[in-house]
CSV table of C-alpha atoms in Angstrom, one decimal:
chain,number,residue,atom,x,y,z
A,26,MET,CA,-22.8,9.7,-30.2
A,27,ARG,CA,-26.1,11.4,-29.1
A,28,ARG,CA,-25.5,10.1,-25.6
A,29,LEU,CA,-22.0,11.5,-25.6
A,30,ALA,CA,-23.2,14.9,-26.9
A,31,TYR,CA,-26.0,14.9,-24.3
A,32,LEU,CA,-23.5,14.1,-21.5
A,33,TRP,CA,-21.1,16.7,-22.6
A,34,ARG,CA,-23.8,19.4,-22.5
A,35,ASN,CA,-25.5,18.3,-19.3
A,36,HIS,CA,-22.9,16.6,-17.1
A,37,ARG,CA,-19.7,18.2,-18.2
A,38,ILE,CA,-17.8,17.9,-14.9
A,39,ALA,CA,-18.8,14.2,-14.4
A,40,SER,CA,-17.7,13.5,-18.0
A,41,LEU,CA,-14.4,15.2,-17.5
A,42,ALA,CA,-13.9,13.3,-14.2
A,43,PHE,CA,-14.7,10.1,-16.0
A,44,ALA,CA,-12.1,10.7,-18.7
A,45,LEU,CA,-9.5,11.7,-16.2
A,46,VAL,CA,-10.0,8.7,-13.9
A,47,ALA,CA,-10.1,6.4,-16.9
A,48,ALA,CA,-6.8,7.8,-18.2
A,49,LEU,CA,-5.2,7.5,-14.7
A,50,THR,CA,-6.4,3.9,-14.5
A,51,ILE,CA,-4.9,3.0,-17.9
A,52,GLY,CA,-1.7,4.8,-16.9
A,53,PHE,CA,-1.4,2.8,-13.7
A,54,ALA,CA,-2.1,-0.4,-15.5
A,55,ILE,CA,0.6,0.3,-18.1
A,56,ARG,CA,3.1,1.3,-15.4
A,57,SER,CA,2.4,-2.0,-13.5
A,58,ALA,CA,2.9,-4.0,-16.6
A,59,LEU,CA,6.1,-2.2,-17.6
A,60,PHE,CA,7.6,-2.5,-14.1
A,61,ALA,CA,6.6,-6.2,-14.0
A,62,PHE,CA,8.4,-6.6,-17.3
A,63,TYR,CA,11.4,-4.6,-16.2
A,64,TRP,CA,11.9,-6.5,-12.9
A,65,SER,CA,11.3,-9.9,-14.5
A,66,ASP,CA,14.8,-9.5,-16.0
A,67,PRO,CA,17.2,-10.9,-13.4
A,68,ALA,CA,19.9,-8.4,-14.3
A,69,SER,CA,17.8,-5.4,-13.1
A,70,ARG,CA,17.0,-7.3,-9.9
A,71,ASP,CA,20.6,-7.2,-8.6
A,72,GLN,CA,20.5,-4.9,-5.5
A,73,GLN,CA,23.5,-2.9,-4.5
A,74,VAL,CA,24.6,-2.8,-0.9
A,75,GLN,CA,23.3,0.5,0.6
A,76,GLY,CA,23.6,2.5,3.8
A,77,TRP,CA,20.0,1.8,5.0
A,78,MET,CA,20.7,-2.0,5.0
A,79,THR,CA,21.6,-3.9,8.1
A,80,PRO,CA,24.2,-6.6,8.2
A,81,ARG,CA,21.4,-9.2,8.8
A,82,TYR,CA,19.5,-7.9,5.8
A,83,VAL,CA,22.5,-8.1,3.6
A,84,ALA,CA,23.3,-11.6,4.7
A,85,HIS,CA,19.7,-12.6,4.0
A,86,SER,CA,19.3,-10.9,0.7
A,87,TRP,CA,22.7,-11.9,-0.8
A,88,LYS,CA,22.2,-15.4,0.7
A,89,VAL,CA,25.5,-15.5,2.5
A,90,PRO,CA,26.0,-17.0,6.0
A,91,PRO,CA,26.3,-14.5,8.9
A,92,GLU,CA,30.0,-15.4,9.1
A,93,VAL,CA,30.7,-13.6,5.8
A,94,MET,CA,29.3,-10.4,7.3
A,95,GLN,CA,31.1,-11.0,10.5
A,96,ALA,CA,34.4,-11.3,8.6
A,97,ALA,CA,33.6,-8.2,6.5
A,98,LEU,CA,32.9,-6.2,9.7
A,99,GLY,CA,35.8,-7.7,11.6
A,100,GLU,CA,33.6,-8.8,14.5
A,101,VAL,CA,33.0,-12.1,16.3
A,102,ALA,CA,29.3,-11.6,16.3
A,103,LEU,CA,26.9,-9.5,14.3
A,104,PRO,CA,26.3,-6.1,15.7
A,105,ASP,CA,23.1,-5.2,17.5
A,106,ARG,CA,19.9,-5.6,15.6
A,107,ARG,CA,18.5,-2.5,13.9
A,108,ARG,CA,21.9,-1.0,13.2
A,109,THR,CA,22.3,0.1,9.6
A,110,LEU,CA,25.5,0.1,7.7
A,111,GLU,CA,25.4,3.9,7.9
A,112,ASP,CA,25.2,3.7,11.7
A,113,ILE,CA,28.1,1.3,11.9
A,114,ALA,CA,30.2,3.4,9.6
A,115,ALA,CA,29.4,6.5,11.7
A,116,ASP,CA,30.3,4.6,14.9
A,117,ARG,CA,33.6,3.7,13.5
A,118,GLY,CA,34.3,7.0,11.9
A,119,VAL,CA,34.9,5.3,8.5
A,120,PRO,CA,33.3,6.4,5.2
A,121,LEU,CA,30.2,4.4,4.3
A,122,ALA,CA,31.6,3.7,0.8
A,123,GLU,CA,34.6,2.0,2.4
A,124,LEU,CA,32.5,-0.2,4.6
A,125,ILE,CA,30.3,-1.1,1.6
A,126,PHE,CA,33.4,-1.9,-0.5
A,127,VAL,CA,34.7,-4.3,2.2
A,128,ILE,CA,31.4,-6.0,2.4
A,129,GLU,CA,31.0,-6.4,-1.3
A,130,THR,CA,34.6,-7.8,-1.6
A,131,GLU,CA,33.9,-10.3,1.2
A,132,ILE,CA,30.6,-11.4,-0.5
A,133,ALA,CA,32.4,-11.8,-3.9
A,134,ARG,CA,35.2,-13.8,-2.2
A,135,PHE,CA,32.7,-16.1,-0.5
A,136,ARG,CA,30.8,-16.7,-3.8
A,137,ALA,CA,34.1,-17.4,-5.6
A,138,GLU,CA,34.9,-20.0,-3.0
A,139,GLN,CA,31.5,-21.5,-3.3
A,140,ALA,CA,31.9,-21.8,-7.1
A,141,VAL,CA,35.2,-23.7,-6.7
A,142,GLU,CA,33.8,-26.2,-4.3
B,5,MET,CA,12.2,6.9,-1.3
B,6,THR,CA,12.7,3.2,-0.4
B,7,ASP,CA,16.0,3.9,1.4
B,8,THR,CA,14.7,6.8,3.5
B,9,LEU,CA,11.6,4.8,4.6
B,10,ALA,CA,13.6,1.6,5.2
B,11,ASP,CA,15.9,3.7,7.4
B,12,LEU,CA,12.9,5.1,9.4
B,13,VAL,CA,11.4,1.6,9.7
B,14,ILE,CA,14.6,0.1,11.1
B,15,HIS,CA,15.1,2.9,13.6
B,16,TYR,CA,11.5,3.5,14.8
B,17,GLY,CA,10.2,0.0,14.3
B,18,LEU,CA,6.8,-0.9,15.6
B,19,THR,CA,5.8,2.7,16.6
B,20,LEU,CA,6.3,3.8,13.0
B,21,ILE,CA,4.5,0.9,11.5
B,22,PHE,CA,1.5,1.4,13.8
B,23,THR,CA,1.4,5.2,13.1
B,24,ALA,CA,1.7,4.7,9.4
B,25,THR,CA,-1.2,2.2,9.0
B,26,PHE,CA,-3.3,4.3,11.5
B,27,LEU,CA,-2.9,7.5,9.5
B,28,SER,CA,-3.4,5.9,6.1
B,29,CYS,CA,-6.8,4.7,7.2
B,30,LEU,CA,-7.7,8.4,7.7
B,31,ALA,CA,-6.7,9.4,4.2
B,32,VAL,CA,-3.4,11.0,5.4
B,33,PRO,CA,-1.0,10.4,2.5
B,34,VAL,CA,1.6,8.2,4.1
B,35,PRO,CA,3.5,5.6,2.0
B,36,THR,CA,2.2,2.8,4.2
B,37,SER,CA,2.6,0.0,1.7
B,38,LEU,CA,6.3,0.7,1.6
B,39,VAL,CA,6.5,0.8,5.4
B,40,MET,CA,4.9,-2.6,5.6
B,41,LEU,CA,7.0,-4.0,2.8
B,42,SER,CA,10.2,-2.8,4.5
B,43,ALA,CA,9.0,-4.2,7.9
B,44,GLY,CA,8.5,-7.6,6.2
B,45,ALA,CA,11.9,-7.4,4.6
B,46,PHE,CA,13.7,-6.6,7.8
B,47,SER,CA,11.8,-9.4,9.5
B,48,ALA,CA,13.2,-11.8,6.9
B,49,GLY,CA,16.7,-10.8,8.1
B,50,GLU,CA,15.5,-11.1,11.7
B,51,ASP,CA,16.2,-7.5,12.6
B,52,LEU,CA,12.5,-7.1,13.4
B,53,ASN,CA,10.0,-9.7,14.5
B,54,LEU,CA,7.6,-10.7,11.8
B,55,TRP,CA,4.6,-11.3,14.2
B,56,ALA,CA,5.2,-8.1,16.1
B,57,CYS,CA,5.3,-6.1,12.9
B,58,ALA,CA,2.1,-7.7,11.6
B,59,ALA,CA,0.4,-7.1,15.0
B,60,ALA,CA,1.5,-3.4,15.0
B,61,ALA,CA,0.3,-2.9,11.5
B,62,LEU,CA,-3.0,-4.6,12.1
B,63,ALA,CA,-3.7,-2.7,15.3
B,64,GLY,CA,-3.0,0.7,13.6
B,65,ALA,CA,-5.2,-0.2,10.7
B,66,VAL,CA,-8.1,-1.4,12.7
B,67,LEU,CA,-8.0,1.6,15.1
B,68,GLY,CA,-7.6,3.9,12.1
B,69,ASP,CA,-10.8,2.4,10.5
B,70,GLN,CA,-12.6,3.0,13.8
B,71,ALA,CA,-11.4,6.6,14.0
B,72,GLY,CA,-12.6,7.2,10.4
B,73,PHE,CA,-15.9,5.6,11.2
B,74,ALA,CA,-16.4,7.6,14.3
B,75,LEU,CA,-15.5,10.9,12.5
B,76,GLY,CA,-18.1,10.0,9.8
B,77,LEU,CA,-20.7,9.2,12.5
B,78,ARG,CA,-20.0,12.6,14.2
B,79,PHE,CA,-20.9,14.4,11.0
B,80,ALA,CA,-23.9,12.2,10.2
B,81,GLY,CA,-26.1,14.9,11.7
B,82,VAL,CA,-25.1,17.2,8.8
B,83,LEU,CA,-26.5,14.7,6.4
B,84,ASP,CA,-29.8,14.4,8.3
B,85,ARG,CA,-30.4,18.1,7.8
B,86,ALA,CA,-30.3,17.7,4.0
B,87,LYS,CA,-33.6,18.3,2.2
B,88,GLY,CA,-35.1,17.5,-1.2
B,89,LYS,CA,-32.9,15.8,-3.8
B,90,ALA,CA,-29.9,15.6,-1.6
B,91,ALA,CA,-31.8,13.9,1.2
B,92,LEU,CA,-33.0,11.4,-1.4
B,93,SER,CA,-29.4,10.6,-2.5
B,94,ILE,CA,-28.3,10.2,1.1
B,95,ALA,CA,-31.2,7.8,1.7
B,96,LYS,CA,-30.0,5.8,-1.3
B,97,ALA,CA,-26.4,5.8,-0.1
B,98,ARG,CA,-27.7,4.5,3.3
B,99,ALA,CA,-29.7,1.8,1.7
B,100,PHE,CA,-26.7,0.8,-0.4
B,101,THR,CA,-24.3,0.6,2.5
B,102,GLU,CA,-27.0,-1.4,4.4
B,103,ARG,CA,-27.4,-3.9,1.5
B,104,ARG,CA,-23.8,-4.2,0.2
B,105,GLY,CA,-21.7,-2.2,2.6
B,106,GLY,CA,-20.0,-5.3,4.1
B,107,PRO,CA,-18.2,-6.6,1.1
B,108,GLY,CA,-17.5,-3.0,0.0
B,109,VAL,CA,-15.7,-2.4,3.3
B,110,PHE,CA,-13.8,-5.7,3.0
B,111,LEU,CA,-12.6,-5.1,-0.5
B,112,SER,CA,-11.7,-1.5,0.0
B,113,ARG,CA,-9.2,-2.6,2.8
B,114,TRP,CA,-6.9,-4.4,0.5
B,115,LEU,CA,-8.0,-4.8,-3.2
B,116,PHE,CA,-9.0,-1.2,-3.7
B,117,SER,CA,-7.1,0.1,-0.7
B,118,PRO,CA,-6.7,3.8,-1.9
B,119,LEU,CA,-10.5,4.0,-1.5
B,120,GLY,CA,-10.5,2.6,2.1
B,121,PRO,CA,-10.4,5.9,4.1
B,122,TYR,CA,-13.4,7.4,2.2
B,123,VAL,CA,-15.4,4.2,2.7
B,124,ASN,CA,-14.7,4.6,6.5
B,125,TYR,CA,-16.1,8.1,6.6
B,126,ILE,CA,-19.1,7.2,4.4
B,127,ALA,CA,-19.9,4.1,6.4
B,128,GLY,CA,-19.9,6.2,9.6
B,129,ALA,CA,-21.9,9.0,8.1
B,130,THR,CA,-24.5,6.8,6.5
B,131,GLY,CA,-25.1,5.0,9.7
B,132,MET,CA,-23.8,1.5,8.8
B,133,ALA,CA,-24.2,-0.8,11.8
B,134,TRP,CA,-21.0,-0.6,13.8
B,135,ALA,CA,-20.6,-4.4,14.5
B,136,ARG,CA,-21.0,-5.1,10.8
B,137,PHE,CA,-18.5,-2.5,9.8
B,138,SER,CA,-16.0,-3.7,12.4
B,139,LEU,CA,-16.2,-7.3,11.4
B,140,TRP,CA,-15.5,-6.6,7.7
B,141,SER,CA,-12.9,-4.0,8.5
B,142,VAL,CA,-10.9,-6.4,10.7
B,143,LEU,CA,-11.2,-9.2,8.1
B,144,GLY,CA,-10.1,-6.9,5.3
B,145,GLU,CA,-7.2,-5.4,7.3
B,146,ILE,CA,-5.9,-8.9,8.1
B,147,VAL,CA,-5.7,-9.6,4.3
B,148,TRP,CA,-4.1,-6.2,3.7
B,149,VAL,CA,-1.4,-6.6,6.4
B,150,THR,CA,-0.7,-10.2,5.4
B,151,LEU,CA,-0.4,-9.3,1.8
B,152,TYR,CA,2.1,-6.4,2.3
B,153,VAL,CA,4.1,-7.6,5.3
B,154,GLY,CA,4.1,-11.1,3.7
B,155,ALA,CA,5.3,-9.8,0.3
B,156,GLY,CA,8.1,-7.8,2.1
B,157,PHE,CA,9.1,-10.9,4.0
B,158,THR,CA,9.1,-13.2,0.9
B,159,PHE,CA,10.7,-10.9,-1.5
B,160,ALA,CA,13.0,-9.2,0.9
B,161,ASP,CA,15.9,-9.0,-1.6
B,162,GLN,CA,13.7,-7.4,-4.2
B,163,LEU,CA,12.1,-4.7,-2.1
B,164,GLU,CA,12.1,-2.0,-4.7
B,165,ALA,CA,10.6,-4.2,-7.4
B,166,VAL,CA,7.7,-5.4,-5.3
B,167,ALA,CA,7.1,-1.9,-4.0
B,168,THR,CA,6.8,-0.3,-7.5
B,169,ILE,CA,4.6,-3.1,-8.9
B,170,LEU,CA,2.3,-3.3,-5.9
B,171,SER,CA,1.8,0.5,-5.7
B,172,ASN,CA,1.0,0.8,-9.4
B,173,ALA,CA,-1.3,-2.2,-9.4
B,174,SER,CA,-3.3,-1.0,-6.4
B,175,GLY,CA,-3.6,2.4,-8.1
B,176,ALA,CA,-5.0,0.7,-11.2
B,177,ALA,CA,-7.5,-1.4,-9.2
B,178,ALA,CA,-8.8,1.6,-7.3
B,179,GLY,CA,-9.0,3.7,-10.5
B,180,LEU,CA,-10.9,0.9,-12.2
B,181,VAL,CA,-13.6,0.9,-9.5
B,182,VAL,CA,-14.0,4.7,-9.7
B,183,THR,CA,-14.1,4.6,-13.5
B,184,LEU,CA,-16.7,1.9,-13.5
B,185,GLY,CA,-18.8,3.7,-10.9
B,186,LEU,CA,-18.6,7.0,-12.8
B,187,GLY,CA,-19.3,5.2,-16.1
B,188,ALA,CA,-22.4,3.5,-14.7
B,189,TRP,CA,-23.7,6.8,-13.4
B,190,LEU,CA,-23.0,8.6,-16.7
B,191,TRP,CA,-24.7,5.8,-18.6
B,192,ARG,CA,-27.8,6.1,-16.5
B,193,HIS,CA,-27.9,9.9,-17.0
B,194,SER,CA,-27.0,9.9,-20.7
B,195,ALA,CA,-30.5,9.6,-22.2
B,196,PRO,CA,-32.8,12.6,-21.8
B,197,ARG,CA,-36.1,11.7,-20.2
B,198,ARG,CA,-35.9,8.1,-21.0
B,199,ARG,CA,-38.8,6.0,-19.7
B,200,ARG,CA,-37.6,4.0,-16.8
B,201,PRO,CA,-38.8,0.4,-16.6
B,202,ARG,CA,-40.8,0.1,-13.3
């Protein structure tokens, strides 16, 4: 206690800095633990198809063959690399939500077929 | 946050990855870990090339370290002009970097990465040998890039989860180092006129 009192009198800024950094560290540690806990639940891991994703990224992440994405996009081959769904929707002049809906439907259809086989 | 960055990464590719790692080594607040994670994730879907992404990230990081070191070196003269107590502390800092600077540089690349840029400036300013600094910097950056681009590649479908956990964990690690350092300093200065063992 005498040490603490001494520090508070003579090194106030350093003491305050120490308390602040210690609190931040604990905060970050708790946040990491909470996030790790949250994401360990498979239910919270399910991503949604979003505008920034590319057809290849969706195929990889949802573990569906490229043909599923080709069918959803109505193309014989996947579009150029580095085109996001947002880009594709803009090219075609369709709303992004509509494109995403078609893709999600196609993935669901493929998964249902897989389940039957 | 994730979506905007991922969008930037897919459209600006390697240039963006290089710029991000370069700037973050100079303490410019850029969300580089997210950039590298997204690059890894897009490489998994083969939109980007994994090796090219890793090379761009590594090149940016190593050059960024060199720039930080050079900046520190440029202002080393300011330190030389210090007198009295300040000169003593600077001499101590120099001795410390000389003795233990290598592993410090290495670990502050990836394990305590938020501290990295400041270590660059200090290493330059305290006159750490350039070859030694460069060796540890390159080794450390290889670990950093492999860790983040690799995590993005492996956990491509859980980008957001990995990003939040990694960023918080690296904040905690860096905070712990600073807390321990400050704690040790305070402990040494907490007893008035204590007799020092010689």
